[in-house]
Amino acid sequence: MKELRSIVLAAGKGTRMKSQLAKVLHPVCGRPMVQYVIDVVKGAGSLKNYVVLSHQFEAVKQILGENEIPVKQEQLLGTADAVRSVESFLKGYADDLLVVCGDTPLLTVETVKALVKKHQQTGASCTILTAVLSNSTGYGRIIRGMDGRSIAIREEKDASADEKKIMEINVGVYCFKAASLFKALPGIKKNRLKKEFYLTDVIEIMAERKWKIETLETSDPQEGWGINSKVDLASAEKVMQLKILTKFMRDGITIIDPGTTYIDANVKIGADTVIKPFTVIESDVRIGRNCVIGPFARLRPKTVILNNTEIGNFTEISRTKIGNNVFMKHFSFLGDAVVGDQANIGAGTVTANFDGKNKHQTKIGKQAFIGSDSVIVAPATIGKGAVVGAGCVVAKEKIVPDGHVMVGVPGRVIGKRKQ
Ligand code: UD1
Ligand code: CA
């Protein structure tokens, strides 16, 4: 069995994004796009992943895992130069090497596995992933010889009018025999127009040397999309969103209207939970079984909701743990709170969790009843089975003892605001 490693190209500035943020850090469904790509190469069996970085080196490095080795590309001289910057890390490595662009978040593990399989079965020097798109503008086109074999990849800027009509494109995902790649790489010359070294030129070099080149076409063309602009980003977001929602529906979650429901990557939801329209669920949210969420609910990161709980319209919940059988049915905000089982959060309840500098916790005990329009100024504790009357302001650091009732508003001047 051959070993598999990968190079993820993620150093580009992403000029066409017109953004301060490095392109590969732009989120798709709440997750930086390069993370999807790294997950895919790992899923396909790559054991060591060299991630080529430059722009916002430290920020991208932060999101890398244990098996990812950040490699700095000193000057952005093109995709071939990016690969060359990893060469010294691969001394003596002669097995298979995936090279993947960091801006293809829709790529799937199955496809890359199939690419590696074909590469190994055919014994090719390079196997290129291709896609046939209805609009191939901007991509490198796959140029085939009379025998139908791929002999070159032509970039948009260098393509003739006839070549531009080719709909089969280079996805930017290749499986190489590492030794062949590094033997052919020095043959790449600087592109005249863009003054960059194009990795895609390696194909022509290999073809001239009569080395075997294979291609694999994606069954789903969308997988091949490269994200270069905010327009591309929005298109990828839509596709990824539908994939996420479809998976939830297959797992037994009811989504009344997928068109108005937004769920990020890395969310867990139990079966028989119903998500009503216009609901936004951000990453790192966990929801149990048999809950009802929405319509018009926003669950922000690190919210955990156990089973049989109802979260209704115009509610926002952030960094909060909510127990079983809780009702929070109308326009309320909970932030940094812990809510026990069977508690009732009345309409208009607000945890005032931020004092202008720090966030503070609110504890609401089991079976507590929070009356409508209450403000709980954190930190505060509402005991087990306690009641907070409608319109009450629970002042900072107050404790409502278990089973007790608190009412009233402490609306009095307590001194000057501290700057
Ligand atoms: C590239 C391919 C093109 C293919 C398309 C697929 C080349 C020359 N062209 O074009 O054939 O159809 O992807 O989406 O490879 N990068 C670096 N260092 C650099 C330059 C780029 O790491 O010096 C990284 C970028 O961060 C990006 C990836 O390489 O993740 C591709 O670069 P990009 O500029 O997006 O290439 P395309 O023009 O899209
Ligand atoms: Ca690209």
Coordinates of C-alpha atoms and ligand atoms in Angstrom, one line a residue:
M1 CA 0.0 0.0 0.0
K2 CA 1.4 3.4 -1.0
E3 CA 1.5 6.3 1.3
L4 CA -0.5 9.4 0.5
R5 CA 0.4 13.0 1.4
S6 CA -1.0 16.3 0.2
I7 CA -0.1 19.9 -0.6
V8 CA -2.9 22.4 0.0
L9 CA -2.3 25.6 -1.9
A10 CA -3.6 28.4 0.3
A11 CA -1.0 31.3 0.0
G12 CA -2.8 33.5 -2.5
K13 CA -4.1 36.8 -1.4
G14 CA -7.3 36.4 -3.2
T15 CA -7.2 39.7 -5.0
R16 CA -10.6 39.1 -6.6
M17 CA -12.2 38.8 -3.2
K18 CA -11.4 42.5 -2.6
S19 CA -11.1 41.8 1.1
Q20 CA -8.7 42.3 4.0
L21 CA -9.3 38.7 5.0
A22 CA -7.2 36.0 3.3
K23 CA -9.3 34.2 0.7
V24 CA -9.1 30.7 2.3
L25 CA -10.3 32.1 5.6
H26 CA -13.6 33.2 4.1
P27 CA -16.3 31.1 5.7
V28 CA -18.7 28.9 3.8
C29 CA -21.6 28.0 6.1
G30 CA -19.6 29.3 9.1
R31 CA -16.4 27.4 8.3
P32 CA -13.2 28.7 6.7
M33 CA -13.1 27.3 3.1
V34 CA -9.6 25.8 3.5
Q35 CA -10.9 23.6 6.3
Y36 CA -13.2 21.8 4.0
V37 CA -10.3 21.1 1.6
I38 CA -8.1 19.8 4.5
D39 CA -10.9 17.6 5.7
V40 CA -11.3 16.1 2.2
V41 CA -7.6 15.2 1.7
K42 CA -7.6 13.7 5.2
G43 CA -10.7 11.8 4.4
A44 CA -9.1 10.5 1.2
G45 CA -6.3 9.0 3.3
S46 CA -3.6 11.7 3.3
L47 CA -1.5 11.4 6.4
K48 CA 0.6 14.6 6.2
N49 CA -0.8 17.8 4.7
Y50 CA 1.5 20.6 3.8
V51 CA -0.5 23.8 3.7
V52 CA 1.2 26.5 1.7
L53 CA 0.6 29.9 3.3
S54 CA 1.7 33.5 3.0
H55 CA -1.1 36.0 3.3
Q56 CA -2.2 36.2 7.0
F57 CA 0.2 33.3 7.8
E58 CA -0.5 33.4 11.5
A59 CA -4.3 33.5 11.3
V60 CA -4.5 30.6 8.9
K61 CA -1.9 28.6 10.9
Q62 CA -4.2 28.9 13.9
I63 CA -6.9 26.8 12.3
L64 CA -4.6 24.0 11.3
G65 CA -4.7 20.6 13.1
E66 CA -2.0 18.2 14.2
N67 CA -1.3 16.6 10.8
E68 CA -1.1 19.9 9.0
I69 CA 2.3 21.4 8.4
P70 CA 2.3 25.1 7.6
V71 CA 4.8 26.0 4.9
K72 CA 5.6 29.6 4.1
Q73 CA 5.7 30.7 0.4
E74 CA 8.1 33.6 0.5
Q75 CA 6.9 35.3 -2.6
L76 CA 3.7 34.7 -4.4
L77 CA 5.1 33.5 -7.7
G78 CA 2.3 31.2 -8.7
T79 CA 1.0 27.7 -8.1
A80 CA 4.1 26.0 -9.3
D81 CA 6.2 28.1 -7.0
A82 CA 3.9 27.3 -4.1
V83 CA 4.5 23.5 -4.7
R84 CA 8.2 24.2 -5.0
S85 CA 8.2 25.7 -1.5
V86 CA 7.2 22.3 -0.1
E87 CA 9.9 20.4 -2.0
S88 CA 12.5 20.4 0.9
F89 CA 9.9 18.9 3.2
L90 CA 9.4 15.9 0.9
K91 CA 13.0 14.9 0.4
G92 CA 13.1 11.1 -0.1
Y93 CA 9.3 10.9 -0.4
A94 CA 8.5 8.9 -3.6
D95 CA 4.9 7.9 -3.1
D96 CA 1.7 9.6 -4.1
L97 CA 1.1 13.3 -3.5
L98 CA -2.2 15.1 -3.8
V99 CA -2.0 18.8 -4.8
V100 CA -5.2 20.7 -4.1
C101 CA -6.2 24.3 -4.4
G102 CA -7.4 25.7 -1.0
D103 CA -10.4 27.5 -2.7
T104 CA -12.5 24.5 -3.7
P105 CA -14.7 23.9 -0.7
L106 CA -17.3 21.8 -2.5
L107 CA -14.9 19.0 -3.2
T108 CA -15.9 15.7 -1.7
V109 CA -14.0 12.8 -0.1
E110 CA -15.6 10.3 -2.5
T111 CA -14.3 12.1 -5.5
V112 CA -10.7 12.5 -4.3
K113 CA -10.7 8.9 -3.2
A114 CA -11.8 7.9 -6.7
L115 CA -9.0 10.1 -8.1
V116 CA -6.3 8.5 -6.0
K117 CA -7.7 5.0 -6.9
K118 CA -7.6 5.7 -10.6
H119 CA -4.1 7.2 -10.2
Q120 CA -2.9 4.0 -8.5
Q121 CA -4.6 1.6 -10.8
T122 CA -3.3 3.3 -14.0
G123 CA 0.2 4.0 -12.6
A124 CA 0.0 7.5 -14.1
S125 CA 2.6 10.2 -13.3
C126 CA -0.3 12.6 -12.8
T127 CA -4.1 12.2 -12.6
I128 CA -6.0 15.4 -13.0
L129 CA -9.5 16.0 -11.6
T130 CA -11.7 17.7 -14.3
A131 CA -15.2 19.0 -14.4
V132 CA -17.4 19.9 -17.3
L133 CA -19.1 23.2 -16.6
S134 CA -21.8 25.0 -18.5
N135 CA -19.6 28.2 -18.2
S136 CA -15.9 27.5 -18.1
T137 CA -14.8 31.1 -18.2
G138 CA -11.8 31.8 -16.0
Y139 CA -10.7 28.2 -15.5
G140 CA -7.8 26.3 -17.0
R141 CA -9.1 24.2 -20.0
I142 CA -8.1 20.6 -20.5
I143 CA -6.5 20.3 -23.9
R144 CA -6.6 16.8 -25.4
G145 CA -4.6 15.3 -28.3
M146 CA -6.0 13.4 -31.2
D147 CA -6.1 10.2 -29.1
G148 CA -8.2 11.9 -26.5
R149 CA -5.5 12.0 -23.9
S150 CA -4.8 15.1 -21.9
I151 CA -1.7 16.9 -23.1
A152 CA -1.9 20.3 -21.5
I153 CA -3.9 22.7 -19.3
R154 CA -4.4 26.1 -20.9
E155 CA -5.1 29.1 -18.6
E156 CA -7.9 31.5 -19.7
K157 CA -5.4 34.3 -20.4
D158 CA -3.4 32.1 -22.7
A159 CA -6.2 30.3 -24.4
S160 CA -7.1 30.8 -28.1
A161 CA -10.7 31.5 -29.1
D162 CA -11.2 27.8 -29.9
E163 CA -9.6 26.6 -26.7
K164 CA -11.9 29.0 -24.7
K165 CA -14.9 27.0 -26.1
I166 CA -13.7 23.9 -24.2
M167 CA -16.0 23.1 -21.3
E168 CA -13.8 20.6 -19.5
I169 CA -11.8 22.5 -16.9
N170 CA -9.0 21.8 -14.4
V171 CA -10.5 21.7 -10.9
G172 CA -7.0 22.4 -9.4
V173 CA -6.8 18.9 -7.8
Y174 CA -4.2 16.5 -8.9
C175 CA -2.6 13.3 -7.8
F176 CA 1.1 13.0 -8.7
K177 CA 3.8 10.5 -8.2
A178 CA 5.9 12.8 -6.0
A179 CA 9.2 11.9 -7.8
S180 CA 7.7 12.7 -11.2
L181 CA 6.3 16.0 -10.1
F182 CA 9.6 17.2 -8.7
K183 CA 11.5 16.0 -11.7
A184 CA 9.2 17.9 -14.1
L185 CA 8.8 21.1 -12.0
P186 CA 12.1 22.8 -12.8
G187 CA 11.0 22.7 -16.5
I188 CA 8.2 25.3 -15.8
K189 CA 9.0 28.7 -17.1
K190 CA 7.5 32.0 -16.0
N191 CA 4.2 32.8 -17.7
R192 CA 4.7 35.7 -20.1
L193 CA 1.5 37.4 -19.3
K194 CA 1.0 36.9 -15.6
K195 CA 4.7 36.6 -14.6
E196 CA 3.9 33.6 -12.5
F197 CA 5.0 30.0 -12.5
Y198 CA 1.9 27.9 -13.4
L199 CA 1.7 24.4 -11.9
T200 CA -0.7 23.6 -14.8
D201 CA 2.3 23.8 -17.2
V202 CA 3.7 20.7 -15.6
I203 CA 1.2 18.7 -17.6
E204 CA 2.6 19.7 -21.0
I205 CA 6.1 18.9 -19.8
M206 CA 5.0 15.5 -18.7
A207 CA 3.1 14.9 -21.9
E208 CA 6.2 15.9 -24.0
R209 CA 8.2 13.3 -22.0
K210 CA 5.5 10.7 -22.8
W211 CA 4.8 10.2 -19.1
K212 CA 1.3 8.8 -18.5
I213 CA -1.4 11.4 -17.7
E214 CA -4.9 10.4 -16.7
T215 CA -8.0 12.4 -15.9
L216 CA -11.1 11.8 -13.8
E217 CA -14.2 13.8 -14.3
T218 CA -16.3 14.8 -11.3
S219 CA -19.8 13.3 -11.4
D220 CA -21.1 16.6 -10.0
P221 CA -19.7 19.6 -11.8
Q222 CA -20.3 21.9 -8.8
E223 CA -17.6 20.1 -6.9
G224 CA -15.1 21.7 -9.2
W225 CA -16.0 25.3 -8.5
G226 CA -13.1 27.5 -7.4
I227 CA -14.0 30.4 -5.2
N228 CA -12.4 33.6 -6.5
S229 CA -14.9 36.3 -5.8
K230 CA -17.7 37.2 -3.4
V231 CA -20.1 36.1 -6.1
D232 CA -18.5 32.7 -6.2
L233 CA -18.6 32.6 -2.4
A234 CA -22.3 33.2 -2.3
S235 CA -22.9 30.4 -4.9
A236 CA -20.8 28.0 -2.9
E237 CA -22.7 29.0 0.3
K238 CA -26.0 28.1 -1.4
V239 CA -24.8 24.7 -2.5
M240 CA -23.2 23.8 0.8
Q241 CA -26.3 25.0 2.7
L242 CA -28.5 22.7 0.7
K243 CA -26.1 19.8 1.3
I244 CA -26.2 20.5 5.1
L245 CA -30.0 20.7 5.2
T246 CA -30.4 17.6 3.1
K247 CA -28.2 15.6 5.4
F248 CA -30.3 16.8 8.4
M249 CA -33.6 15.8 6.7
R250 CA -32.1 12.4 5.8
D251 CA -31.3 12.0 9.5
G252 CA -34.9 12.6 10.6
I253 CA -35.0 16.3 11.3
T254 CA -38.0 18.2 9.9
I255 CA -37.1 21.4 8.0
I256 CA -40.3 23.0 7.0
D257 CA -38.7 25.4 4.5
P258 CA -35.1 24.8 3.4
G259 CA -35.3 28.0 1.4
T260 CA -35.4 30.2 4.5
T261 CA -33.4 28.0 7.0
Y262 CA -29.7 28.6 7.5
I263 CA -27.7 26.0 9.4
D264 CA -23.9 26.2 9.6
A265 CA -21.4 23.3 9.4
N266 CA -20.6 21.6 12.7
V267 CA -24.1 21.7 14.1
K268 CA -25.8 18.6 15.7
I269 CA -29.6 18.1 15.8
G270 CA -31.5 15.1 17.1
A271 CA -34.2 13.3 15.2
D272 CA -37.8 14.5 15.3
T273 CA -36.8 18.1 16.0
V274 CA -38.7 20.5 13.8
I275 CA -36.9 23.6 12.4
K276 CA -39.5 26.2 11.4
P277 CA -38.8 28.9 8.7
F278 CA -36.5 31.9 8.9
T279 CA -34.3 30.2 11.5
V280 CA -30.5 30.7 11.7
I281 CA -28.4 28.1 13.5
E282 CA -24.7 29.0 13.7
S283 CA -21.8 26.7 14.1
D284 CA -21.1 24.7 17.3
V285 CA -24.7 24.5 18.3
R286 CA -26.2 21.2 19.6
I287 CA -29.9 20.5 19.7
G288 CA -31.5 17.4 21.1
R289 CA -34.4 15.3 20.0
N290 CA -38.0 16.3 19.6
C291 CA -37.5 20.1 19.9
V292 CA -39.3 22.8 18.0
I293 CA -37.1 25.7 16.9
G294 CA -38.4 28.9 15.3
P295 CA -39.9 30.4 13.3
F296 CA -37.5 33.4 13.3
A297 CA -35.0 32.0 15.9
R298 CA -31.3 32.6 15.9
L299 CA -29.1 30.2 17.8
R300 CA -25.5 31.4 18.1
P301 CA -22.3 29.4 18.7
K302 CA -21.9 27.2 21.8
T303 CA -25.7 26.9 22.4
V304 CA -26.7 23.5 23.7
I305 CA -30.4 22.6 23.9
L306 CA -31.4 19.2 25.3
N307 CA -34.6 17.3 24.4
N308 CA -38.3 18.3 24.0
T309 CA -37.6 22.0 24.3
E310 CA -39.4 24.7 22.4
I311 CA -37.7 27.9 21.2
G312 CA -40.1 30.1 19.5
N313 CA -40.2 33.3 17.3
F314 CA -37.8 36.2 17.6
T315 CA -35.5 34.5 20.1
E316 CA -31.8 34.7 20.2
I317 CA -29.6 32.4 22.3
S318 CA -25.9 32.6 22.6
R319 CA -23.4 30.4 24.6
T320 CA -26.2 29.0 26.7
K321 CA -27.1 25.6 27.9
I322 CA -30.8 24.8 28.0
G323 CA -32.2 21.7 29.6
N324 CA -35.1 19.3 28.7
N325 CA -38.7 20.4 28.3
V326 CA -38.0 24.1 28.5
F327 CA -40.4 26.7 26.9
M328 CA -39.0 29.9 25.5
K329 CA -41.6 30.7 23.0
H330 CA -41.6 34.4 22.3
F331 CA -39.1 37.3 21.7
S332 CA -36.4 36.7 24.3
F333 CA -32.6 36.8 24.6
L334 CA -30.5 34.4 26.6
G335 CA -26.7 34.9 26.6
D336 CA -24.2 33.0 28.8
A337 CA -27.0 31.3 30.7
V338 CA -27.7 27.9 32.1
V339 CA -31.4 26.9 32.1
G340 CA -32.6 23.9 34.0
D341 CA -35.2 21.3 32.9
Q342 CA -38.9 22.4 32.6
A343 CA -38.1 26.1 33.1
N344 CA -40.4 28.6 31.5
I345 CA -38.9 31.7 29.9
G346 CA -41.7 34.2 29.4
A347 CA -42.1 36.5 26.5
G348 CA -39.6 39.4 26.4
T349 CA -37.1 37.9 28.9
V350 CA -33.7 39.3 28.5
T351 CA -30.5 38.4 30.2
A352 CA -28.4 41.5 30.4
N353 CA -25.1 39.6 30.2
F354 CA -22.7 42.3 29.1
D355 CA -21.7 45.1 31.4
G356 CA -19.8 47.0 28.7
K357 CA -16.5 45.2 29.4
N358 CA -17.2 41.6 30.4
K359 CA -19.9 38.9 29.9
H360 CA -21.5 37.4 33.0
Q361 CA -23.5 34.2 33.7
T362 CA -27.1 33.8 34.5
K363 CA -28.4 30.6 36.2
I364 CA -32.0 29.7 36.0
G365 CA -32.9 26.6 38.0
K366 CA -35.2 23.7 37.1
Q367 CA -38.9 24.5 36.9
A368 CA -38.2 28.2 37.4
F369 CA -40.8 30.5 35.9
I370 CA -39.6 33.8 34.4
G371 CA -42.5 36.2 33.9
S372 CA -42.9 38.2 30.8
D373 CA -40.7 41.2 30.1
S374 CA -38.2 40.5 32.9
V375 CA -34.6 41.6 32.7
I376 CA -32.0 39.6 34.5
V377 CA -28.8 41.6 35.0
A378 CA -26.0 39.0 35.1
P379 CA -24.4 37.6 37.1
A380 CA -27.6 36.5 38.8
T381 CA -29.2 33.2 39.9
I382 CA -32.8 32.2 39.8
G383 CA -33.3 29.2 42.1
K384 CA -35.0 26.0 41.4
G385 CA -38.8 26.4 41.1
A386 CA -38.4 30.2 41.7
V387 CA -40.7 32.7 40.1
V388 CA -39.8 36.1 38.7
G389 CA -42.9 38.2 38.3
A390 CA -43.7 40.0 35.0
G391 CA -41.7 43.1 34.3
C392 CA -39.2 42.4 37.1
V393 CA -35.6 43.5 36.9
V394 CA -33.4 41.1 38.8
A395 CA -30.5 43.2 39.8
K396 CA -26.9 42.2 39.4
E397 CA -25.6 39.6 41.7
K398 CA -29.0 38.9 43.1
I399 CA -30.1 35.4 44.0
V400 CA -33.8 34.4 44.0
P401 CA -33.7 31.5 46.5
D402 CA -35.2 28.1 45.4
G403 CA -39.0 28.2 45.4
H404 CA -39.2 32.0 46.2
V405 CA -40.9 34.8 44.2
M406 CA -39.3 38.1 43.2
V407 CA -41.2 41.1 41.9
G408 CA -40.6 44.7 41.2
V409 CA -38.2 47.0 39.5
P410 CA -35.1 48.5 41.2
G411 CA -35.1 51.5 39.0
R412 CA -33.1 54.0 41.1
V413 CA -29.9 56.0 40.4
I414 CA -26.9 54.2 41.8
G415 CA -24.1 56.6 40.9
K416 CA -22.1 57.7 37.9
R417 CA -21.3 55.4 35.0
K418 CA -17.7 54.1 35.3
Q419 CA -15.6 54.8 32.1
Ligands
UD1_1 C1 -6.2 27.7 -10.8 C2 -5.5 26.9 -12.0 C3 -6.6 26.7 -13.0 C4 -7.8 26.0 -12.4 C5 -8.4 26.8 -11.2 C6 -9.4 26.0 -10.5 C7 -3.2 27.5 -12.1 C8 -2.1 28.3 -12.8 N1 -4.4 27.6 -12.5 O1 -6.5 29.0 -11.4 O2 -6.1 25.9 -14.1 O3 -8.8 25.9 -13.4 O4 -7.3 27.0 -10.3 O5 -10.1 26.7 -9.5 O6 -2.8 26.8 -11.2 N2 -1.8 30.0 -4.6 C9 -0.7 29.9 -3.8 N3 0.4 30.6 -4.2 C10 0.5 31.3 -5.3 C11 -0.7 31.4 -6.1 C12 -1.8 30.7 -5.8 O7 -0.7 29.2 -2.8 O8 1.6 31.9 -5.6 C13 -3.0 29.2 -4.2 C14 -4.2 30.2 -4.0 O9 -4.3 30.5 -2.6 C15 -5.4 29.3 -4.4 C16 -4.8 28.3 -5.4 O10 -3.4 28.4 -5.2 O11 -5.9 28.6 -3.3 C17 -5.2 28.6 -6.8 O12 -4.8 30.0 -7.1 P1 -5.8 30.9 -7.9 O13 -5.1 32.3 -8.0 O14 -7.1 30.9 -7.3 O15 -5.8 30.2 -9.3 P2 -6.9 30.3 -10.4 O16 -6.7 31.5 -11.3 O17 -8.2 30.1 -9.9
CA2 CA -9.1 29.8 -7.8

